[in-house]
Short mmCIF file of C-alpha atoms and ligand atoms in Angstrom, two decimals:
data_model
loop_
_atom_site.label_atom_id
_atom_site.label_comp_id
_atom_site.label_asym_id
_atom_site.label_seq_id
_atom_site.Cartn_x
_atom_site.Cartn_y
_atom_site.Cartn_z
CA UNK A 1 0.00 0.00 0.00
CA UNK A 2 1.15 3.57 -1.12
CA UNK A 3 1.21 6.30 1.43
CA UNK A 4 4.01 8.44 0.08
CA UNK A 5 1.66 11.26 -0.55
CA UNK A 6 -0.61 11.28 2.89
CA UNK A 7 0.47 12.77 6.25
CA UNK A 8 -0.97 10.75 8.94
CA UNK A 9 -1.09 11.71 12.66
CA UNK A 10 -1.88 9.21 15.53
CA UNK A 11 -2.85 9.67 18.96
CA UNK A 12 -1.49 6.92 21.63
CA UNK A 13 1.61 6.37 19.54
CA UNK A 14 4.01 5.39 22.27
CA UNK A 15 2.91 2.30 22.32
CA UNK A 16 1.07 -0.73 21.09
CA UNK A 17 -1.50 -0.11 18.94
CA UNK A 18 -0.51 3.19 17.97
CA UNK A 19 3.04 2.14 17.61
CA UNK A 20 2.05 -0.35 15.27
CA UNK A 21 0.24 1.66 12.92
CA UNK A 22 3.21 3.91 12.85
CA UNK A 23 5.72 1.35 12.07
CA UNK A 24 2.67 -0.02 9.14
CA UNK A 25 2.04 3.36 7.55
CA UNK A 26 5.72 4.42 7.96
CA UNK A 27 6.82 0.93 5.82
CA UNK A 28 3.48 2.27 3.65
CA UNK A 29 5.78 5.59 2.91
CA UNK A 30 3.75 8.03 4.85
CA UNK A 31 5.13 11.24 6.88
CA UNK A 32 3.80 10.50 10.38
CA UNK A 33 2.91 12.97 13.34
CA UNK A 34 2.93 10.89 16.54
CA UNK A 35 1.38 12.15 19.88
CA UNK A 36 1.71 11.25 23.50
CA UNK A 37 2.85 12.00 26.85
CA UNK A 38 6.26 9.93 27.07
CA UNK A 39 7.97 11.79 25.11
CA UNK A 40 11.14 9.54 25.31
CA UNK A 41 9.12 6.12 23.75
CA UNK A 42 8.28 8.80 20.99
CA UNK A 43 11.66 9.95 20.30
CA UNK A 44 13.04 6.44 20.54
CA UNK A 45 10.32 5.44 17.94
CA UNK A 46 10.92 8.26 15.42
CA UNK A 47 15.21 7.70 15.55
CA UNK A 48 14.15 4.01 14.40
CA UNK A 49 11.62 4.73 11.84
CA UNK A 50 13.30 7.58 10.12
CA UNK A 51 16.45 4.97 9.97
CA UNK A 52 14.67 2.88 8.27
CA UNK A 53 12.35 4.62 6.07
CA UNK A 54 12.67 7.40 3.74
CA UNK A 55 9.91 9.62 5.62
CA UNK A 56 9.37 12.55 8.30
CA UNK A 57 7.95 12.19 11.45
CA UNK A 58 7.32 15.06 14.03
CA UNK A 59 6.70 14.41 17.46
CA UNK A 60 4.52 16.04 19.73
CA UNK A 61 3.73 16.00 23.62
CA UNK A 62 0.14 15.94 23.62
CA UNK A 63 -2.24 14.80 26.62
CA UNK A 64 -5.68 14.97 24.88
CA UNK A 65 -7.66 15.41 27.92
CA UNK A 66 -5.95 18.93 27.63
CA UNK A 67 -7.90 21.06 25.32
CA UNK A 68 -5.34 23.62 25.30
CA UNK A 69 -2.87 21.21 24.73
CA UNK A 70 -4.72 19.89 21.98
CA UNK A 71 -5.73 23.64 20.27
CA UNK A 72 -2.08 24.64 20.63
CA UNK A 73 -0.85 21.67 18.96
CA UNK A 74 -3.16 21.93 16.20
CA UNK A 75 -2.11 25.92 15.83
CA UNK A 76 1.33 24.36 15.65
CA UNK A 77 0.70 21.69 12.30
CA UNK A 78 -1.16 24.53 10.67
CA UNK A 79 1.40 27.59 11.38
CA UNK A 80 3.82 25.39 10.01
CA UNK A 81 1.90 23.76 7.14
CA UNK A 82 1.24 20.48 8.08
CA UNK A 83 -1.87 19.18 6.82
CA UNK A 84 -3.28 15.84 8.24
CA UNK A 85 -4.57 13.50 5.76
CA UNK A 86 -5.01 10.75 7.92
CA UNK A 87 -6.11 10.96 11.57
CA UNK A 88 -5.92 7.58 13.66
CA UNK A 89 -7.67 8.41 17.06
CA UNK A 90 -6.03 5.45 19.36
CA UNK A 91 -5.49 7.31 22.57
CA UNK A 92 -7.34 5.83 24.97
CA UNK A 93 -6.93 3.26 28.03
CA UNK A 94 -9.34 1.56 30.64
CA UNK A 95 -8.64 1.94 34.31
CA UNK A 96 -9.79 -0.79 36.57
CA UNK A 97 -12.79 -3.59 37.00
CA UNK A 98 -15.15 -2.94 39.49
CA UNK A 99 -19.38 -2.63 39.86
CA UNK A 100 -20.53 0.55 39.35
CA UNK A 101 -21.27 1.26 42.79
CA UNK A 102 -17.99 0.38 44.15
CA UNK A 103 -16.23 2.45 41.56
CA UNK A 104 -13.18 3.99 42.09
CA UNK A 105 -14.48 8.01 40.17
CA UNK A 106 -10.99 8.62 39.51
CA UNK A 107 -10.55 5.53 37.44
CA UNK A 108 -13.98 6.84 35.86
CA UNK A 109 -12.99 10.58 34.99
CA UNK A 110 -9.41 9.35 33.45
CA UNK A 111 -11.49 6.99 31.18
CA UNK A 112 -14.12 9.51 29.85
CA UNK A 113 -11.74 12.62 29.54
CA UNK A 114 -9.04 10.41 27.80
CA UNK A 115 -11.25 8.20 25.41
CA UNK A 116 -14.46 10.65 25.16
CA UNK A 117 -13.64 14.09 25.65
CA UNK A 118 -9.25 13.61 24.42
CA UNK A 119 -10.87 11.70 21.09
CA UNK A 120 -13.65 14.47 19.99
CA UNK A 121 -11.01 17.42 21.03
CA UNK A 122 -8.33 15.83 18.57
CA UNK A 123 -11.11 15.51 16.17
CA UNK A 124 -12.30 19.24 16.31
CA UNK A 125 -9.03 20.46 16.13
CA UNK A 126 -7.96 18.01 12.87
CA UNK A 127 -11.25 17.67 11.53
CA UNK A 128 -11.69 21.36 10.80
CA UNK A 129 -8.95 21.75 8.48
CA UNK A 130 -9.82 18.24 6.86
CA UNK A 131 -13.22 19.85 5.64
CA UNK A 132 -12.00 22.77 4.38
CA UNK A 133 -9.56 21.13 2.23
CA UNK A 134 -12.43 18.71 1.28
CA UNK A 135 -10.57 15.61 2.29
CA UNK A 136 -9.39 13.52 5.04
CA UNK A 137 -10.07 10.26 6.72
CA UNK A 138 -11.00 9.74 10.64
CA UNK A 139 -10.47 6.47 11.87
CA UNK A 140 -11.39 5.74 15.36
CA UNK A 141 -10.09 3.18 17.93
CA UNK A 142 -13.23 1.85 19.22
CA UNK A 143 -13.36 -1.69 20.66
CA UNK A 144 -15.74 -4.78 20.81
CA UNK A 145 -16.75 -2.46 24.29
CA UNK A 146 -18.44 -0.32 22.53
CA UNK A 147 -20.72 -2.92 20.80
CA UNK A 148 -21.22 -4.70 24.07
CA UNK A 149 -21.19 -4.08 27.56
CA UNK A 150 -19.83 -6.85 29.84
CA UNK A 151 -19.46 -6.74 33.95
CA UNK A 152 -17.52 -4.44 35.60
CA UNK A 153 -16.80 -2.51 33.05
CA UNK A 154 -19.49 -0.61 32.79
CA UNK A 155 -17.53 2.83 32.48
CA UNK A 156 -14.65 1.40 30.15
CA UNK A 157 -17.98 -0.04 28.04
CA UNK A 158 -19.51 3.39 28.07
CA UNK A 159 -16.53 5.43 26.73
CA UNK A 160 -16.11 2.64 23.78
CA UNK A 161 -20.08 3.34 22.96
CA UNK A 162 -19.68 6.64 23.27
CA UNK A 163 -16.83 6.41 20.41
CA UNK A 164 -18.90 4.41 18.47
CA UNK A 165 -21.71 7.08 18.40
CA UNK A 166 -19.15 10.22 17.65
CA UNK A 167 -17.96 7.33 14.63
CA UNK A 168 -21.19 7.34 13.46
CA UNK A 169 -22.28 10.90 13.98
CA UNK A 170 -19.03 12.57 12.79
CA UNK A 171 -19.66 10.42 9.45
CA UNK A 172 -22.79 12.22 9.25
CA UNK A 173 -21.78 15.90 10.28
CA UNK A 174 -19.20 15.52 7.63
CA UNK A 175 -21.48 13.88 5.22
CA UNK A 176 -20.64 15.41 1.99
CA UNK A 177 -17.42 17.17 2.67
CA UNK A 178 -15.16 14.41 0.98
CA UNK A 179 -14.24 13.63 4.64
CA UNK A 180 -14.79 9.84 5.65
CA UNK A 181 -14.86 8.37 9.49
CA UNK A 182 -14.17 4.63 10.13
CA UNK A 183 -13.87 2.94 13.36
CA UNK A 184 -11.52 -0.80 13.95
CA UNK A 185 -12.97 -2.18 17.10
CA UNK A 186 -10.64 -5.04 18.49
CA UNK A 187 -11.46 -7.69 20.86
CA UNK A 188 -8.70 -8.80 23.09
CA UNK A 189 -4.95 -7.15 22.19
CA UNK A 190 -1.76 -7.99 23.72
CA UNK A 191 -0.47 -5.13 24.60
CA UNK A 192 0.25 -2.70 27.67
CA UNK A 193 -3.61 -1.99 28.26
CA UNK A 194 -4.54 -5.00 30.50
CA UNK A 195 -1.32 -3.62 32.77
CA UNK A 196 -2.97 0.17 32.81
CA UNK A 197 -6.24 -1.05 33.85
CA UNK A 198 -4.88 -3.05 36.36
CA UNK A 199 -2.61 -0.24 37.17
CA UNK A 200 1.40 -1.72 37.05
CA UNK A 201 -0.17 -5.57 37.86
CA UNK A 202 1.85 -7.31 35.03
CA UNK A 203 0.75 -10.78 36.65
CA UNK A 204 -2.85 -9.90 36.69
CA UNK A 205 -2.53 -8.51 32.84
CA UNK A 206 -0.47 -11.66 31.80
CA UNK A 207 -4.45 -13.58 33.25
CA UNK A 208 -6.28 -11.88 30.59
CA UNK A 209 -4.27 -13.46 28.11
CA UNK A 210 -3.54 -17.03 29.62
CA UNK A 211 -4.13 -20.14 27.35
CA UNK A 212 -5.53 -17.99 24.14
CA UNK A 213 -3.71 -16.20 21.22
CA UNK A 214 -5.00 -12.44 21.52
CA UNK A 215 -4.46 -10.42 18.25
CA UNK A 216 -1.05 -8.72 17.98
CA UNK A 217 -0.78 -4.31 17.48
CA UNK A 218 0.15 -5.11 14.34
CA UNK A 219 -3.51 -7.36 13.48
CA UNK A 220 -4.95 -3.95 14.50
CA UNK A 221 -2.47 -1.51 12.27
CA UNK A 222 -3.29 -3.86 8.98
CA UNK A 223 -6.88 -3.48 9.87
CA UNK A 224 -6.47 0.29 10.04
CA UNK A 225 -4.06 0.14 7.05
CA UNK A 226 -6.86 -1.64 5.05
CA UNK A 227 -9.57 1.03 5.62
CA UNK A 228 -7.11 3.79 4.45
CA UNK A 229 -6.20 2.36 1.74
CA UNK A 230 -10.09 1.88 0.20
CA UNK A 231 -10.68 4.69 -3.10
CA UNK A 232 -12.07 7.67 -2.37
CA UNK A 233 -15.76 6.15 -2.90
CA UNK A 234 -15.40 3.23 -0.45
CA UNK A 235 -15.20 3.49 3.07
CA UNK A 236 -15.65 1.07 5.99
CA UNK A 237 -17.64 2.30 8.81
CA UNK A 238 -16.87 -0.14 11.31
CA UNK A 239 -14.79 -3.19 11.48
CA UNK A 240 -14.92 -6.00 14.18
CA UNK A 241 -11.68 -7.65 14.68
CA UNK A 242 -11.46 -10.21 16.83
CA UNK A 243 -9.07 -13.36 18.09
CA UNK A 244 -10.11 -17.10 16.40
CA UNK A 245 -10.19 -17.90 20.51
CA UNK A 246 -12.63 -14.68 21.36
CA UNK A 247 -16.32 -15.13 19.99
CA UNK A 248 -17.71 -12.16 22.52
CA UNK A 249 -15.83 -10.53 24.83
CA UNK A 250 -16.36 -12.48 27.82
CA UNK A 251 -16.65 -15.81 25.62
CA UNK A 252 -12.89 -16.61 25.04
CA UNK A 253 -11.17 -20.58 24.67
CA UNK A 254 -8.72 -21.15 26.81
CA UNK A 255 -6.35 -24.22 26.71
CA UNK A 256 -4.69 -24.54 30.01
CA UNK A 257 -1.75 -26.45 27.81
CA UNK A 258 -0.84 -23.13 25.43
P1 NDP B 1 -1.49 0.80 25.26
O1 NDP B 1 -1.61 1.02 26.72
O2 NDP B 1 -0.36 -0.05 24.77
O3 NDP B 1 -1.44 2.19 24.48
C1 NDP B 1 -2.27 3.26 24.85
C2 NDP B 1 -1.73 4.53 24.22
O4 NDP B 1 -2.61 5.61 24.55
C3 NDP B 1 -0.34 4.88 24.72
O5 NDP B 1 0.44 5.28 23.64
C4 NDP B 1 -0.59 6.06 25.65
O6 NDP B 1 0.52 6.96 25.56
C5 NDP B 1 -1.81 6.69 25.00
N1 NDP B 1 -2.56 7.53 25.92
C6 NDP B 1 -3.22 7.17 27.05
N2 NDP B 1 -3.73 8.24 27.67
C7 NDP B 1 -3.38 9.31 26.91
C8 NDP B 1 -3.59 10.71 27.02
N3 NDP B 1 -4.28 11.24 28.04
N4 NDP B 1 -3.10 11.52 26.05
C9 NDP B 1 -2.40 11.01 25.01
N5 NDP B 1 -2.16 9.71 24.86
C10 NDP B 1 -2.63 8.87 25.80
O7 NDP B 1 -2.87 0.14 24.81
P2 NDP B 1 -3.48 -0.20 23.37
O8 NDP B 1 -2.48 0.00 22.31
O9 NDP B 1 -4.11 -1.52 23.49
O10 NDP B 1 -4.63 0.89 23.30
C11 NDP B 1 -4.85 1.71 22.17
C12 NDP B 1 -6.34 1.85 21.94
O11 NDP B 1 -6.89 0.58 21.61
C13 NDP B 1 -7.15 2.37 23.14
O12 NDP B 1 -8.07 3.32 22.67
C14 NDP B 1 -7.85 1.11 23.64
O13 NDP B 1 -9.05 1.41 24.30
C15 NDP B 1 -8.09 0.38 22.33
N6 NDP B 1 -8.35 -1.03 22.41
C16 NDP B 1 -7.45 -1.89 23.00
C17 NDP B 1 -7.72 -3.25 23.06
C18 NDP B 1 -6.83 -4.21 23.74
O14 NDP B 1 -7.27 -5.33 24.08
N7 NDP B 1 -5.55 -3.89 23.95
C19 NDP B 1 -8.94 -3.80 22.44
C20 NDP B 1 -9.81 -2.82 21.86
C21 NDP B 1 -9.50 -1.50 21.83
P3 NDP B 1 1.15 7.78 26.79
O15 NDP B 1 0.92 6.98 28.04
O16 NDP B 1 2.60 7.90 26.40
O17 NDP B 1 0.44 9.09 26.76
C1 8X3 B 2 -10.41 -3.69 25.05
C2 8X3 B 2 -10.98 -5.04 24.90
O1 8X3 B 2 -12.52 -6.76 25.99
O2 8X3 B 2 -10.90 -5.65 27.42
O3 8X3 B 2 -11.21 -2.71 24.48
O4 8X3 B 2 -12.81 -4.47 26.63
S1 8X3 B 2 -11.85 -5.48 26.30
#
């Protein structure tokens, strides 16, 4: 897949996910704009991939529950004329398992300010320009969450159908524009979320992952690869990835011998 010409920015590219669709659209020949808070995983990330491909990435400390952050990173692309073709919303993270009415709220407010409120103010920001240029492409990180909800993760559930919504309603508010929104909505992925939600517990994480074969960051970039790379006439709205071992989210095969 060709790239070369597109300038693709991605939120939550320190790691996993979002590291893996920068590696896929860097070896796709794209200029990439990466954003998090560790700044050092990003740095590390764009000496490798401008080794090793001919491309440009810019880095960017951005925490997109800060709308100022996010408004003054934005001025930043367009004062210095970077125009996003291709935004991949990944930020995002869950934060604990617990009943609603034992929840911890902090757990609650760093889930809905980081998946809900960080993904729609990257999108206003990005989105604007996108419009006026009459192209662009939007796709969202969503997750089987947001098409079910399953116990004790009520909150984590709700900020996944929340993104699903803004998927489906941004494709309509830009309907028209030459703008198109996708979401990829993963089942289980092996990498460094389970550990965030349980908060540094790498032995708890390792559980959610015992005796299956989750899908890899790099299952999830190829998805993401394949709806930017549809014509300009086609676009996927939403596409449900899931592990062979994961039918639903809380129906997964487990072999005690793997
Ligand atoms: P990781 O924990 O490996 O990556 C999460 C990324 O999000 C990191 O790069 C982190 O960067 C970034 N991030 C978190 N909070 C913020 C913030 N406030 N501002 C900017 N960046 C932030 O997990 P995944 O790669 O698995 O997660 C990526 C996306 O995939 C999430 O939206 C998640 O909900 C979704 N998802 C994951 C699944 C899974 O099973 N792993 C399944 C379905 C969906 P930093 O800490 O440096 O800011
Ligand atoms: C992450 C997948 O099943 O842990 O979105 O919610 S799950």
């Amino acid at each position: 897949m060709d790239f070369s010409d597109k300038t693709v920015l991605i939120t939550g590219a320190s790691s996993g996910i979002g590291a893996a669709c920068a590696e896929a659209f860097a070896q796709g020949g794209a200029d990439l704009v990466l954003a998090a808070r560790r700044m050092d995983r990003l740095e590390a990330a764009a000496a490798d991939l401008c080794t090793r491909f001919e491309i440009e990435v810019r880095i960017a400390a951005v925490d997109v529950r800060s709308r100022d952050v996010v408004d003054a990173f934005g001025a930043d692309l367009e004062a210095d004329g970077v125009n996003i073709d291709i935004l991949v919303n990944n930020a995002g993270l869950a934060r604990g398992l617990a009943p609603v009415h034992e929840g911890d709220v902090a757990d609650w407010d760093e889930m809905i300010d980081t998946n809900v409120k960080g993904l729609l103010n990257v999108t206003r920001t990005i989105v604007r320009g996108m419009v006026d240029r009459g192209e662009g492409h939007v796709i969202n990180i969503g997750s089987i969450a947001g098409h079910e909800t399953y116990a004790n993760g009520v909150v984590y559930c709700a900020t996944k159908h929340a993104v699903a919504a803004i998927t489906r309603g941004l494709g309509i508010d830009t309907l028209g524009t030459g703008v198109r929104v996708s979401s990829v909505d993963p089942g289980l992925v092996n990498t460094e979320f389970s550990v965030v939600r349980f908060h540094g517990d790498q032995e708890r994480a390792d559980g959610v992952y015992a005796g299956m074969t989750p899908l890899s960051a790099r299952d999830v970039a190829d998805a993401v690869l394949f709806c930017a790379s549809r014509p300009a006439h086609a676009n996927v709205r939403e596409m449900v990835l899931m592990p062979a071992d994961q039918a639903a989210a809380v129906y997964v095969h487990r072999d005690e011998n793997r």
